PDB file of C-alpha atoms in Angstrom:
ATOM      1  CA  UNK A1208      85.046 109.191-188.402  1.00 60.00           C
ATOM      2  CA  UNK A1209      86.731 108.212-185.304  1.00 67.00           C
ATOM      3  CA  UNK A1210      84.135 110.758-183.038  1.00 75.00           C
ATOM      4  CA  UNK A1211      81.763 108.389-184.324  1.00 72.00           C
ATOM      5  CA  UNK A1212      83.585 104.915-184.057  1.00 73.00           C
ATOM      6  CA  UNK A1213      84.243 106.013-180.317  1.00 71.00           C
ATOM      7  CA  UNK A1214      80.884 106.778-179.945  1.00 67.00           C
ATOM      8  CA  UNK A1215      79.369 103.843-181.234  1.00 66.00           C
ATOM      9  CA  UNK A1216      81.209 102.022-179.030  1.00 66.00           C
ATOM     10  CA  UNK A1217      80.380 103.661-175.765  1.00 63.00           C
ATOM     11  CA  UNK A1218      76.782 103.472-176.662  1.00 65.00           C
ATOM     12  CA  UNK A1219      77.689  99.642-176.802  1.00 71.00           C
ATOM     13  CA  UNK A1220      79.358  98.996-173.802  1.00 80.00           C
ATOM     14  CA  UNK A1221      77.532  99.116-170.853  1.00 79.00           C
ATOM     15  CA  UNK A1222      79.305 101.344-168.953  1.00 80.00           C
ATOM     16  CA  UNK A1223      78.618 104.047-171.612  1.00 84.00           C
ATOM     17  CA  UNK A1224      75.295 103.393-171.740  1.00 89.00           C
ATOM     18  CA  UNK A1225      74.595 103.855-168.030  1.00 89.00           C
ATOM     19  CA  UNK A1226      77.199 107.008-168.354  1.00 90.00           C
ATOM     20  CA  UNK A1227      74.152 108.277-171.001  1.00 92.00           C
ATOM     21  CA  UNK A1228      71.168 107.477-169.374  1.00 94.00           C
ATOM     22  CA  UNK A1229      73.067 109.037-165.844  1.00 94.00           C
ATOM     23  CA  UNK A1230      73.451 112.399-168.180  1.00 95.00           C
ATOM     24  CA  UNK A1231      69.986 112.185-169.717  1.00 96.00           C
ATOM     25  CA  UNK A1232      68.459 112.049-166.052  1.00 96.00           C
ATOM     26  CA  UNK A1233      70.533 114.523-165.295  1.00 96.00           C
ATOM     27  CA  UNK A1234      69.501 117.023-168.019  1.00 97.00           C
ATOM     28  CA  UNK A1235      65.805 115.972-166.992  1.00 97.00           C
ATOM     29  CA  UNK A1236      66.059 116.615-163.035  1.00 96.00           C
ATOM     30  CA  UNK A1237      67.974 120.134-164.056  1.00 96.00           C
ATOM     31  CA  UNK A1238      64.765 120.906-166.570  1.00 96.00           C
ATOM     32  CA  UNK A1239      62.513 119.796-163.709  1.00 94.00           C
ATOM     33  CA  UNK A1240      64.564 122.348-160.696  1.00 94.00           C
ATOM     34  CA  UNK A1241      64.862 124.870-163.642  1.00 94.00           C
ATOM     35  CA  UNK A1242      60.637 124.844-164.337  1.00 94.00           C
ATOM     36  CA  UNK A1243      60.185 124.753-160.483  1.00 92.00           C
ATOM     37  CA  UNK A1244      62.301 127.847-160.105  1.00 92.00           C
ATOM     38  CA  UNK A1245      60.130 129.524-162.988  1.00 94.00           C
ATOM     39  CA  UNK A1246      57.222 128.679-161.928  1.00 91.00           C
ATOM     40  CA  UNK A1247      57.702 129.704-158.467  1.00 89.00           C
ATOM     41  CA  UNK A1248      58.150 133.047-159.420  1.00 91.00           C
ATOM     42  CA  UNK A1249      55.472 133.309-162.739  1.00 92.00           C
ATOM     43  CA  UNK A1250      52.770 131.727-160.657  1.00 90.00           C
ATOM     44  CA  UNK A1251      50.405 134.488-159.365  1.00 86.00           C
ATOM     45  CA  UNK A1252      49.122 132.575-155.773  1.00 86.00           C
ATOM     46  CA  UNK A1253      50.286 130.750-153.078  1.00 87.00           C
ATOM     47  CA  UNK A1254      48.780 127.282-153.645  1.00 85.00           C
ATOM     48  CA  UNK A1255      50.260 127.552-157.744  1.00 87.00           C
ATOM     49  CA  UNK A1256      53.680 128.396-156.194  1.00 89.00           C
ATOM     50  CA  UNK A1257      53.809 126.071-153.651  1.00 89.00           C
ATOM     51  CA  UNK A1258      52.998 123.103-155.767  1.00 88.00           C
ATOM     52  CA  UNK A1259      55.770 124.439-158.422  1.00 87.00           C
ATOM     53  CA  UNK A1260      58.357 124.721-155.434  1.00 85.00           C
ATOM     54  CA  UNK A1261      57.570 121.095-154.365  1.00 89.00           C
ATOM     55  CA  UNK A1262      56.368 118.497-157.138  1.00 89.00           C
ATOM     56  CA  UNK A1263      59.043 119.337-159.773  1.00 90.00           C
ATOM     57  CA  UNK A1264      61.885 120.203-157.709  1.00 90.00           C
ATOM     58  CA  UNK A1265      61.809 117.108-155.565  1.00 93.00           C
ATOM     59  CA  UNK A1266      61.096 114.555-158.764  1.00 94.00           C
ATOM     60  CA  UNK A1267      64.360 117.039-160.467  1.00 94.00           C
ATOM     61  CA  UNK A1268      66.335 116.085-157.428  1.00 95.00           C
ATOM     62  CA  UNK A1269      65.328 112.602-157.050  1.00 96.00           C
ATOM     63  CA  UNK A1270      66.240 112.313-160.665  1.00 96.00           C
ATOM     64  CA  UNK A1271      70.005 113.988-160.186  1.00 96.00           C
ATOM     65  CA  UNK A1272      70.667 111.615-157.380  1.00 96.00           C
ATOM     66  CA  UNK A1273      69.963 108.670-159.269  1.00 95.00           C
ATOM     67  CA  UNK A1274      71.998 109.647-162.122  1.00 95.00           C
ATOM     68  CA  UNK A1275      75.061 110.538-159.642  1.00 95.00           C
ATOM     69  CA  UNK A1276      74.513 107.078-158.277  1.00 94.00           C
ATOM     70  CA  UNK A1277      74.041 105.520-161.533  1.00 93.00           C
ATOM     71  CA  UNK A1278      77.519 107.789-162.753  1.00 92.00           C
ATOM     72  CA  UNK A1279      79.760 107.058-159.926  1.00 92.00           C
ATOM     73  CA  UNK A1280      78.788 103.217-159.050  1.00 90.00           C
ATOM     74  CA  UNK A1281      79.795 103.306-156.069  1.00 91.00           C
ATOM     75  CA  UNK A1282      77.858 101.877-152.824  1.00 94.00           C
ATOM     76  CA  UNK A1283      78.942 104.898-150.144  1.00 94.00           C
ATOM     77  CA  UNK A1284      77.765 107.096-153.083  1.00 94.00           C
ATOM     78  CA  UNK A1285      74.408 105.580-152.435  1.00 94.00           C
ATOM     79  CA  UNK A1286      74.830 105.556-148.755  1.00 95.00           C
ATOM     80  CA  UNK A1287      74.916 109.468-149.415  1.00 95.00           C
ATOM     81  CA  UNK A1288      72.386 110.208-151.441  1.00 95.00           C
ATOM     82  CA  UNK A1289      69.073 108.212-149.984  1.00 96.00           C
ATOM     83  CA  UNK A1290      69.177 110.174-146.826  1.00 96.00           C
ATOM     84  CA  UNK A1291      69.407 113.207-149.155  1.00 95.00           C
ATOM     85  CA  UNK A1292      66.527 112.289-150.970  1.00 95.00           C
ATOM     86  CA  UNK A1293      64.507 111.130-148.135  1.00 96.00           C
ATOM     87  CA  UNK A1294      65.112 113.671-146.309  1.00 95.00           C
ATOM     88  CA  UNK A1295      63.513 116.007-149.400  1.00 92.00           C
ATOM     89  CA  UNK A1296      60.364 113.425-149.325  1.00 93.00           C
ATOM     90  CA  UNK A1297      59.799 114.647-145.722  1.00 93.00           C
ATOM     91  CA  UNK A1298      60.199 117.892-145.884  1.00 92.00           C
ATOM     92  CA  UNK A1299      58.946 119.457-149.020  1.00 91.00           C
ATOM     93  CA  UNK A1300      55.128 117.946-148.273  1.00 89.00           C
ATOM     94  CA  UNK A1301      56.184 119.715-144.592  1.00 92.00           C
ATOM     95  CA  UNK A1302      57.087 122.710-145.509  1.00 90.00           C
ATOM     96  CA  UNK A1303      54.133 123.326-148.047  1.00 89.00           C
ATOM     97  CA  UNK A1304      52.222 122.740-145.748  1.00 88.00           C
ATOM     98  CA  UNK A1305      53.125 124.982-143.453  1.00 90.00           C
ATOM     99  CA  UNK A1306      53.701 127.925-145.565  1.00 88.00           C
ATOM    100  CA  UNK A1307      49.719 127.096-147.269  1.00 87.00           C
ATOM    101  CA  UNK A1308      48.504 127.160-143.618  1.00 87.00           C
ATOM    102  CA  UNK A1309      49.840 130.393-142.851  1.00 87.00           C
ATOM    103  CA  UNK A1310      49.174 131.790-146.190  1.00 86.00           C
ATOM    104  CA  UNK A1311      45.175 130.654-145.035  1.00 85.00           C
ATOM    105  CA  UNK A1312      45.580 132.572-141.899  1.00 85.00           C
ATOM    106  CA  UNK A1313      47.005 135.778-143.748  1.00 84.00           C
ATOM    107  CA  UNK A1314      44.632 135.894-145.938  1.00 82.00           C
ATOM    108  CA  UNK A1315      46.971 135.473-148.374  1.00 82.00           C
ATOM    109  CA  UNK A1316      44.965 132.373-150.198  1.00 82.00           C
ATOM    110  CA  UNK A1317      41.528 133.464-152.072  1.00 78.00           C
ATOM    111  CA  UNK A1318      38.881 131.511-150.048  1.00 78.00           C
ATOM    112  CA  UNK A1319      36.459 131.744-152.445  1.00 78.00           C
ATOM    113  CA  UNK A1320      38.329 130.034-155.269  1.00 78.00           C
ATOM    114  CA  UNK A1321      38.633 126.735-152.567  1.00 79.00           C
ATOM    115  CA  UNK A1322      36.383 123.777-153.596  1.00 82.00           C
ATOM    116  CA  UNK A1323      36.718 122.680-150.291  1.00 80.00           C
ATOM    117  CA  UNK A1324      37.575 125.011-147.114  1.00 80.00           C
ATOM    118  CA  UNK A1325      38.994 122.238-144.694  1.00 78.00           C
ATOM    119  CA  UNK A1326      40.212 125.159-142.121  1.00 77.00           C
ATOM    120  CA  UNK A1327      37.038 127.411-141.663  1.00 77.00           C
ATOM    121  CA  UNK A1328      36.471 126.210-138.763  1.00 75.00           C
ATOM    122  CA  UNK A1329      39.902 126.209-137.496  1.00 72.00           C
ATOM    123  CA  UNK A1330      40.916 129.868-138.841  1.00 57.00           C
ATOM    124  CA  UNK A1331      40.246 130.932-135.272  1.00 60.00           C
ATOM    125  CA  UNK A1332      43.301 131.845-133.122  1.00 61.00           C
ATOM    126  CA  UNK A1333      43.391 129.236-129.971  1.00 59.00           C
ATOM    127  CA  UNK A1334      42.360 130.703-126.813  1.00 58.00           C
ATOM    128  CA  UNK A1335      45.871 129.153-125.475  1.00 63.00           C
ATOM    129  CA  UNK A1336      47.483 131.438-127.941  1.00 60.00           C
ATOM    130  CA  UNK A1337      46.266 134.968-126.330  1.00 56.00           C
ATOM    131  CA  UNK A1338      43.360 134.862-128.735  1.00 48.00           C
TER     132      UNK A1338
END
């Protein structure tokens, strides 16, 4: 009876409830890396993969810094984590990119299942490259 009279009164006090909602978006941004890391290596092609290596791991991460910040209260906590997190905004859509690009030029990406083929006119090699 006192489990529950201790829990009834963090739920009320509003430092327990933030402490709650910090571990529920915690448990959600861990779900999030944890079906990112599945699907990057159930998905069968390189666009599939890349979108499961960027969409749900940065939301997952976004998700664990806020709770941390929401957990600790504390401003050089925050000071800490944006960078972090901007940081992963800039270089997730980056580094998709980049891999999808050279996954075009390998051959690696089945051209016939594009809608639209933005790079078949660039798939040449530049002359300035030795090509």
């Amino acid at each position: 009876m006192g489990d529950l009279d201790a829990l009834a009164g963090s739920l009320l006090d509003p430092r327990g409830i933030l402490d709650w909602i910090s571990l529920v978006l915690i448990l959600i941004g861990a779900l999030l890396c944890l079906t990112a890391a599945i699907g990057l290596v159930r998905f069968r092609d390189v666009p599939s993969r890349l979108h499961a290596a960027t969409k749900p791991q940065v939301l997952g991460l976004i998700l664990i810094c806020l709770a941390i910040a929401l957990s600790l209260r504390s401003w050089p906590v925050v000071a800490f984590l944006v960078p972090i997190v901007l940081i992963q905004l800039a270089t997730a859509p980056l580094s998709a990119h980049m891999v999808g690009r050279q996954a075009y030029r390998n051959g690696t990406i089945d051209r016939a299942s594009l809608l639209v083929d933005e790079l078949a006119e660039s798939s040449e090699t530049p002359p300035a490259a030795g090509g």
